[in-house]
Short mmCIF file of C-alpha atoms in Angstrom, two decimals:
data_model
loop_
_atom_site.label_atom_id
_atom_site.label_comp_id
_atom_site.label_asym_id
_atom_site.label_seq_id
_atom_site.Cartn_x
_atom_site.Cartn_y
_atom_site.Cartn_z
CA UNK T 1 67.89 130.05 80.63
CA UNK T 2 70.97 131.05 78.59
CA UNK T 3 73.24 130.34 81.57
CA UNK T 4 71.76 126.83 81.87
CA UNK T 5 72.28 126.17 78.16
CA UNK T 6 75.87 127.41 78.36
CA UNK T 7 76.53 125.18 81.39
CA UNK T 8 75.11 122.16 79.58
CA UNK T 9 77.20 122.90 76.51
CA UNK T 10 80.40 123.18 78.55
CA UNK T 11 79.63 119.96 80.43
CA UNK T 12 78.96 118.17 77.15
CA UNK T 13 82.20 119.42 75.64
CA UNK T 14 84.19 118.21 78.66
CA UNK T 15 82.47 114.84 78.69
CA UNK T 16 82.82 114.22 74.96
CA UNK T 17 86.52 113.19 75.00
CA UNK T 18 85.84 110.55 77.66
CA UNK T 19 82.98 109.13 75.60
CA UNK T 20 85.13 108.97 72.48
CA UNK T 21 87.94 107.33 74.42
CA UNK T 22 85.66 104.73 75.93
CA UNK T 23 84.07 103.94 72.55
CA UNK T 24 87.25 104.00 70.50
CA UNK T 25 87.79 101.13 68.06
CA UNK T 26 89.39 98.20 69.89
CA UNK T 27 89.77 100.14 73.15
CA UNK T 28 88.13 99.23 76.44
CA UNK T 29 88.31 101.47 79.53
CA UNK T 30 87.24 100.03 82.87
CA UNK T 31 86.79 102.08 86.02
CA UNK T 32 86.97 99.88 89.12
CA UNK T 33 87.25 100.08 92.85
CA UNK T 34 86.55 98.65 96.26
CA UNK T 35 85.44 100.33 99.49
CA UNK T 36 85.81 98.64 102.86
CA UNK T 37 85.30 99.63 106.47
CA UNK T 38 85.82 97.46 109.53
CA UNK T 39 85.60 97.91 113.25
CA UNK T 40 88.84 96.30 114.40
CA UNK T 41 90.16 95.96 117.94
CA UNK T 42 93.70 94.87 118.77
CA UNK T 43 94.35 93.97 122.39
CA UNK T 44 97.95 93.31 123.46
CA UNK T 45 98.57 91.85 126.88
CA UNK T 46 99.26 94.55 129.43
CA UNK T 47 98.05 97.36 127.15
CA UNK T 48 94.77 99.13 126.60
CA UNK T 49 92.71 97.89 123.66
CA UNK T 50 93.17 99.90 120.47
CA UNK T 51 90.16 100.16 118.14
CA UNK T 52 89.61 101.70 114.74
CA UNK T 53 86.82 102.15 112.23
CA UNK T 54 88.27 102.36 108.76
CA UNK T 55 90.53 100.41 106.45
CA UNK T 56 94.23 100.46 107.23
CA UNK T 57 94.94 97.07 105.63
CA UNK T 58 94.80 98.32 102.06
CA UNK T 59 91.59 96.97 100.53
CA UNK T 60 89.89 100.25 99.61
CA UNK T 61 91.04 101.46 96.22
CA UNK T 62 89.95 102.97 92.94
CA UNK T 63 91.53 102.99 89.53
CA UNK T 64 91.34 102.63 85.78
CA UNK T 65 92.33 99.76 83.49
CA UNK T 66 92.71 100.28 79.73
CA UNK T 67 93.04 97.61 77.05
CA UNK T 68 93.61 98.29 73.35
CA UNK T 69 93.59 95.62 70.62
CA UNK T 70 96.59 96.20 68.34
CA UNK T 71 95.82 93.37 65.92
CA UNK T 72 97.37 89.97 65.44
CA UNK T 73 96.38 88.96 68.97
CA UNK T 74 98.55 91.70 70.49
CA UNK T 75 97.13 94.01 73.17
CA UNK T 76 98.39 97.14 74.89
CA UNK T 77 97.33 97.74 78.47
CA UNK T 78 97.58 100.49 81.07
CA UNK T 79 96.69 100.35 84.76
CA UNK T 80 96.55 103.08 87.40
CA UNK T 81 95.33 102.40 90.93
CA UNK T 82 95.21 104.35 94.20
CA UNK T 83 94.33 103.16 97.69
CA UNK T 84 92.74 105.00 100.62
CA UNK T 85 91.36 104.40 104.09
CA UNK T 86 87.67 104.93 104.80
CA UNK T 87 88.55 106.01 108.34
CA UNK T 88 90.69 109.04 107.44
CA UNK T 89 90.68 112.11 105.25
CA UNK T 90 93.76 111.14 103.23
CA UNK T 91 93.19 111.33 99.47
CA UNK T 92 95.00 108.09 98.74
CA UNK T 93 98.30 106.33 98.19
CA UNK T 94 99.76 104.94 94.98
CA UNK T 95 99.27 101.24 94.35
CA UNK T 96 99.87 99.54 91.00
CA UNK T 97 100.84 101.74 88.03
CA UNK T 98 102.06 100.08 84.85
CA UNK T 99 101.83 99.65 81.08
CA UNK T 100 101.93 96.25 79.39
CA UNK T 101 101.99 94.26 76.18
CA UNK T 102 100.05 91.00 76.11
CA UNK T 103 99.27 88.13 73.77
CA UNK T 104 97.27 84.98 74.49
CA UNK T 105 99.99 82.81 72.95
CA UNK T 106 103.05 84.07 74.87
CA UNK T 107 101.70 85.93 77.93
CA UNK T 108 102.00 89.44 79.36
CA UNK T 109 104.88 91.81 80.14
CA UNK T 110 104.33 94.72 82.54
CA UNK T 111 106.56 97.74 83.11
CA UNK T 112 106.25 100.03 86.14
CA UNK T 113 105.07 99.62 89.74
CA UNK T 114 103.70 96.08 90.14
CA UNK T 115 102.81 93.40 92.64
CA UNK T 116 105.20 90.52 93.23
CA UNK T 117 104.36 86.92 92.17
CA UNK T 118 104.64 85.92 95.84
CA UNK T 119 101.68 88.19 96.53
CA UNK T 120 99.13 87.62 93.78
CA UNK T 121 100.25 84.58 91.75
CA UNK T 122 101.72 81.68 93.75
CA UNK T 123 100.26 81.41 97.26
CA UNK T 124 100.38 84.57 99.34
CA UNK T 125 97.16 86.50 99.28
CA UNK T 126 95.62 84.09 96.74
CA UNK T 127 95.20 81.45 99.48
CA UNK T 128 94.23 83.76 102.37
CA UNK T 129 90.44 84.35 102.47
CA UNK T 130 90.98 87.18 104.98
CA UNK T 131 93.53 89.03 102.82
CA UNK T 132 93.14 92.82 103.09
CA UNK T 133 91.45 92.63 106.50
CA UNK T 134 92.84 92.93 110.03
CA UNK T 135 92.78 89.11 110.19
CA UNK T 136 95.11 88.64 107.21
CA UNK T 137 98.01 86.20 107.53
CA UNK T 138 100.65 88.65 106.33
CA UNK T 139 102.30 91.09 108.71
CA UNK T 140 100.28 91.18 111.90
CA UNK T 141 99.02 87.66 111.29
CA UNK T 142 102.63 86.61 111.32
CA UNK T 143 102.51 83.62 108.95
CA UNK T 144 103.56 85.11 105.59
CA UNK T 145 106.48 87.33 104.62
CA UNK T 146 105.24 90.91 104.27
CA UNK T 147 108.47 92.74 103.61
CA UNK T 148 108.56 96.46 102.90
CA UNK T 149 110.67 95.87 99.78
CA UNK T 150 107.50 94.66 98.02
CA UNK T 151 108.69 91.11 97.35
CA UNK T 152 106.42 89.59 100.03
CA UNK T 153 102.67 89.54 100.68
CA UNK T 154 102.25 92.94 102.34
CA UNK T 155 98.88 94.47 101.47
CA UNK T 156 100.30 97.89 100.60
CA UNK T 157 103.78 96.83 99.46
CA UNK T 158 104.66 96.99 95.76
CA UNK T 159 107.83 96.80 93.69
CA UNK T 160 108.90 100.02 92.00
CA UNK T 161 110.78 100.31 88.71
CA UNK T 162 110.17 96.69 87.70
CA UNK T 163 109.39 94.46 84.75
CA UNK T 164 107.11 91.46 85.29
CA UNK T 165 106.27 88.54 82.99
CA UNK T 166 103.24 86.23 83.34
CA UNK T 167 103.04 83.20 81.08
CA UNK T 168 99.85 81.70 79.68
CA UNK T 169 98.61 78.47 81.23
CA UNK T 170 99.75 75.43 79.23
CA UNK T 171 98.69 71.90 80.25
CA UNK T 172 98.00 73.23 83.75
CA UNK T 173 101.43 74.88 84.12
CA UNK T 174 102.11 78.63 84.36
CA UNK T 175 104.85 80.82 85.78
CA UNK T 176 105.62 84.45 86.59
CA UNK T 177 108.78 86.40 87.21
CA UNK T 178 109.79 89.90 88.22
CA UNK T 179 113.06 91.74 87.69
CA UNK T 180 113.98 94.96 89.42
CA UNK T 181 116.94 96.55 87.55
CA UNK T 182 118.18 98.52 90.55
CA UNK T 183 120.77 100.62 88.74
CA UNK T 184 119.72 103.60 90.79
CA UNK T 185 120.84 105.19 94.05
CA UNK T 186 117.24 106.19 94.80
CA UNK T 187 115.83 102.72 95.49
CA UNK T 188 117.39 101.25 98.60
CA UNK T 189 115.64 98.31 100.25
CA UNK T 190 116.62 99.06 103.86
CA UNK T 191 114.04 101.04 105.84
CA UNK T 192 116.64 102.00 108.40
CA UNK T 193 118.92 103.86 105.97
CA UNK T 194 117.82 107.48 106.11
CA UNK T 195 117.67 109.47 102.86
CA UNK T 196 120.39 112.06 102.28
CA UNK T 197 121.17 114.57 99.58
CA UNK T 198 122.82 111.75 97.65
CA UNK T 199 120.35 108.97 98.44
CA UNK T 200 116.91 110.49 98.09
CA UNK T 201 113.48 108.98 97.98
CA UNK T 202 112.17 105.55 98.91
CA UNK T 203 113.61 103.58 101.80
CA UNK T 204 111.19 100.68 101.43
CA UNK T 205 111.50 99.26 97.95
CA UNK T 206 113.39 96.50 96.27
CA UNK T 207 116.46 97.53 94.34
CA UNK T 208 119.42 99.74 95.12
CA UNK T 209 122.41 101.50 93.65
CA UNK T 210 125.12 99.82 91.56
CA UNK T 211 122.84 97.60 89.49
CA UNK T 212 121.49 95.46 92.27
CA UNK T 213 119.08 93.49 90.04
CA UNK T 214 116.70 91.87 92.52
CA UNK T 215 114.40 89.19 91.11
CA UNK T 216 111.67 86.70 91.94
CA UNK T 217 110.30 83.70 90.04
CA UNK T 218 107.31 81.47 90.78
CA UNK T 219 105.45 78.64 89.08
CA UNK T 220 102.30 76.65 89.67
CA UNK T 221 100.37 73.64 88.39
CA UNK T 222 96.58 73.39 88.45
CA UNK T 223 94.39 70.44 87.52
CA UNK T 224 90.93 68.94 87.98
CA UNK T 225 90.67 65.23 88.80
CA UNK T 226 87.27 63.60 89.34
CA UNK T 227 85.77 66.83 90.66
CA UNK T 228 88.78 67.63 92.83
CA UNK T 229 90.67 70.88 92.18
CA UNK T 230 94.38 70.42 92.82
CA UNK T 231 97.21 72.93 92.82
CA UNK T 232 100.94 73.03 93.55
CA UNK T 233 103.12 76.13 93.59
CA UNK T 234 106.61 77.22 94.45
CA UNK T 235 109.02 80.09 94.00
CA UNK T 236 112.34 81.73 94.79
CA UNK T 237 113.05 85.38 95.67
CA UNK T 238 116.43 87.11 95.85
CA UNK T 239 117.07 90.55 97.34
CA UNK T 240 120.67 91.50 96.53
CA UNK T 241 122.57 93.83 98.83
CA UNK T 242 123.74 97.08 97.31
CA UNK T 243 127.21 98.52 97.76
CA UNK T 244 125.89 101.06 100.22
CA UNK T 245 124.11 98.42 102.28
CA UNK T 246 127.27 96.31 102.46
CA UNK T 247 129.18 99.24 103.94
CA UNK T 248 126.38 100.45 106.23
CA UNK T 249 124.59 97.38 107.61
CA UNK T 250 125.96 94.78 110.04
CA UNK T 251 125.36 92.01 107.44
CA UNK T 252 126.95 91.38 104.04
CA UNK T 253 124.87 88.58 102.49
CA UNK T 254 122.07 88.62 99.95
CA UNK T 255 118.58 87.57 101.03
CA UNK T 256 117.06 84.33 99.74
CA UNK T 257 113.44 83.26 100.20
CA UNK T 258 112.04 79.89 99.07
CA UNK T 259 108.32 79.16 98.99
CA UNK T 260 106.31 76.00 98.39
CA UNK T 261 102.66 75.14 98.86
CA UNK T 262 99.55 73.32 97.73
CA UNK T 263 95.79 73.67 97.60
CA UNK T 264 92.91 71.23 97.28
CA UNK T 265 89.19 71.78 97.01
CA UNK T 266 86.21 69.48 96.56
CA UNK T 267 82.63 70.71 96.33
CA UNK T 268 82.24 73.21 99.21
CA UNK T 269 85.45 72.44 101.07
CA UNK T 270 88.91 73.93 100.50
CA UNK T 271 92.32 73.45 102.13
CA UNK T 272 95.51 75.36 101.29
CA UNK T 273 98.88 76.02 102.83
CA UNK T 274 102.42 77.16 102.22
CA UNK T 275 105.91 77.12 103.72
CA UNK T 276 108.54 79.87 103.38
CA UNK T 277 112.23 79.62 104.20
CA UNK T 278 114.17 82.90 104.66
CA UNK T 279 117.98 83.07 104.63
CA UNK T 280 119.98 86.21 105.44
CA UNK T 281 116.92 88.41 105.93
CA UNK T 282 117.26 91.86 104.41
CA UNK T 283 113.94 93.03 102.97
CA UNK T 284 112.13 90.28 104.90
CA UNK T 285 113.51 91.77 108.11
CA UNK T 286 111.08 94.68 107.80
CA UNK T 287 107.38 95.02 107.12
CA UNK T 288 105.21 97.49 105.26
CA UNK T 289 103.26 99.87 107.49
CA UNK T 290 99.91 98.52 106.32
CA UNK T 291 100.96 94.95 107.05
CA UNK T 292 101.67 95.78 110.68
CA UNK T 293 98.61 98.00 111.22
CA UNK T 294 100.33 101.33 111.38
CA UNK T 295 103.78 102.85 111.65
CA UNK T 296 106.75 100.87 113.03
CA UNK T 297 106.65 100.37 116.80
CA UNK T 298 109.20 103.03 117.72
CA UNK T 299 107.19 104.43 120.59
CA UNK T 300 105.82 107.29 118.50
CA UNK T 301 103.71 105.32 116.01
CA UNK T 302 100.41 103.47 116.22
CA UNK T 303 100.44 101.47 119.45
CA UNK T 304 98.63 98.62 117.68
CA UNK T 305 101.63 98.11 115.40
CA UNK T 306 103.28 94.72 115.40
CA UNK T 307 105.02 92.93 112.58
CA UNK T 308 105.12 89.30 113.61
CA UNK T 309 106.26 88.01 110.21
CA UNK T 310 109.56 89.94 110.28
CA UNK T 311 112.86 88.08 110.56
CA UNK T 312 115.89 89.38 112.44
CA UNK T 313 118.21 91.43 110.26
CA UNK T 314 120.72 89.10 108.63
CA UNK T 315 119.09 86.06 110.24
CA UNK T 316 117.25 83.00 108.98
CA UNK T 317 113.72 81.84 109.66
CA UNK T 318 110.64 79.85 108.69
CA UNK T 319 106.95 80.64 108.17
CA UNK T 320 104.03 78.20 107.85
CA UNK T 321 100.43 78.92 106.93
CA UNK T 322 97.38 76.62 106.65
CA UNK T 323 93.80 77.62 105.79
CA UNK T 324 90.53 75.69 105.66
CA UNK T 325 87.27 77.00 104.25
CA UNK T 326 83.75 75.60 104.02
CA UNK T 327 81.08 77.32 101.90
CA UNK T 328 77.47 77.03 103.02
CA UNK T 329 75.23 78.96 100.67
CA UNK T 330 76.46 82.55 100.58
CA UNK T 331 78.54 82.14 103.73
CA UNK T 332 82.13 80.91 104.02
CA UNK T 333 83.36 79.59 107.37
CA UNK T 334 87.13 79.91 107.77
CA UNK T 335 89.70 78.52 110.19
CA UNK T 336 93.41 79.10 109.63
CA UNK T 337 96.68 79.52 111.42
CA UNK T 338 100.41 79.07 111.31
CA UNK T 339 103.74 79.87 112.82
CA UNK T 340 106.76 82.09 112.23
CA UNK T 341 110.24 81.47 113.63
CA UNK T 342 112.91 84.17 113.50
CA UNK T 343 116.26 82.61 114.39
CA UNK T 344 118.67 84.42 116.69
CA UNK T 345 121.57 86.49 115.37
CA UNK T 346 124.59 88.12 117.01
CA UNK T 347 122.48 91.19 117.74
CA UNK T 348 118.93 89.81 118.17
CA UNK T 349 117.34 86.95 120.09
CA UNK T 350 115.12 84.21 118.70
CA UNK T 351 111.44 85.06 118.28
CA UNK T 352 108.61 82.58 117.70
CA UNK T 353 104.92 83.24 117.09
CA UNK T 354 101.91 80.96 116.63
CA UNK T 355 98.51 82.18 115.49
CA UNK T 356 95.04 80.85 114.82
CA UNK T 357 92.13 82.66 113.21
CA UNK T 358 88.41 81.85 112.95
CA UNK T 359 85.72 83.82 111.19
CA UNK T 360 83.28 84.03 108.32
CA UNK T 361 82.52 85.94 105.14
CA UNK T 362 78.90 86.39 104.05
CA UNK T 363 78.20 87.53 100.48
CA UNK T 364 75.20 89.83 100.29
CA UNK T 365 75.59 89.88 96.50
CA UNK T 366 78.32 89.43 93.90
CA UNK T 367 79.74 92.81 94.92
CA UNK T 368 78.91 93.32 98.59
CA UNK T 369 79.94 91.22 101.58
CA UNK T 370 80.15 91.19 105.37
CA UNK T 371 83.00 89.62 107.33
CA UNK T 372 84.15 89.14 110.89
CA UNK T 373 86.31 87.00 113.11
CA UNK T 374 88.89 86.56 115.83
CA UNK T 375 92.65 86.05 115.76
CA UNK T 376 94.95 84.97 118.59
CA UNK T 377 98.70 85.54 118.45
CA UNK T 378 100.89 83.70 120.94
CA UNK T 379 104.54 84.67 121.45
CA UNK T 380 107.08 82.22 122.88
CA UNK T 381 109.63 83.37 125.47
CA UNK T 382 107.72 86.56 126.22
CA UNK T 383 109.71 87.14 129.39
CA UNK T 384 112.92 87.20 127.35
CA UNK T 385 111.99 89.17 124.26
CA UNK T 386 109.46 91.50 125.86
CA UNK T 387 106.82 90.85 123.18
CA UNK T 388 103.17 90.30 123.98
CA UNK T 389 100.39 87.93 123.03
CA UNK T 390 97.56 89.67 121.25
CA UNK T 391 93.87 89.25 120.46
CA UNK T 392 92.29 90.78 117.38
CA UNK T 393 88.57 91.14 116.73
CA UNK T 394 86.98 92.60 113.64
CA UNK T 395 83.69 93.01 111.82
CA UNK T 396 83.38 94.83 108.52
CA UNK T 397 81.72 95.39 105.16
CA UNK T 398 83.16 95.51 101.64
CA UNK T 399 81.68 96.67 98.33
CA UNK T 400 83.37 96.17 94.96
CA UNK T 401 82.50 98.16 91.87
#
């Protein structure tokens, strides 16, 4: 009996600080997460089908969000989030991690590891109903930039060591921007530069030595007219080459990405789309591992891996994406597709891909849903570039908490 009482007392003492924290004056602590598993099959022409049960597209996550009222409309925020795959024993990978100051009148400023505006603000994953599934448009879908430097729409790509500003919405207009002060030799954007004793750490993030100062800006306009929801968005992203990249890589120009798009919805029907222009691909020439369903296709990685949205290093290209959605009760029927064109360079040939995707999402409740569908990827000039058409099938379940 005494042992039970002692155990209860210890448990109460350990739990007490969390209760006080959660009930502190003006402080709100939210624990959140999402768990997803899908049975996904990727079938490339001439290869055996590769199937998986799990979540290697980055939806499953758990984290904590803290908001404290400081008075005068000012708020302090903190956010920590980790992702994991339901099909493996890995404990998780770091996602967003930042602190912020916010005010309803002037907006929010975040400091830390954040998502880019091209991912969660203007187009990107905000207009892809199948985002964070094997059918997503980014990476394997091939119709959105999903660069490993974090400035694209890759599911598991984030920007380290950054400051991000989000404005309030005024008369339908809002904008967001991110600045990566890359005055560090530990943040080089090129995946193919191996770390050394001098250049340690990440090979897949925006930024670089010698004050590279990468940045991205995006804006959008939203309005309602006679029951119609209308939206326009656009943005510009710049990935500056570092001194080391200029002396190591076969290209010497900074990367520029322009994006523009629109969305329209009326009652149960929705249409959205975007166009991206890439010049002098640097970060856009590579993809995050999650975006391409595994490790890069070097012969030793996941044989399902393919990154159809990647441009040729130092080359130009275009990407289009269009999505249509019809909601019938708790079920959304989706058809979408697009095209990516990677122009030829002195060291790489032209590569074109077209895709279409059909599927549905059925909401069992506000938190739980089922989804499934089919995606077809069609490569041009397969005999020349050696790439393959592919078919992707998936069915899965997601629960948010």
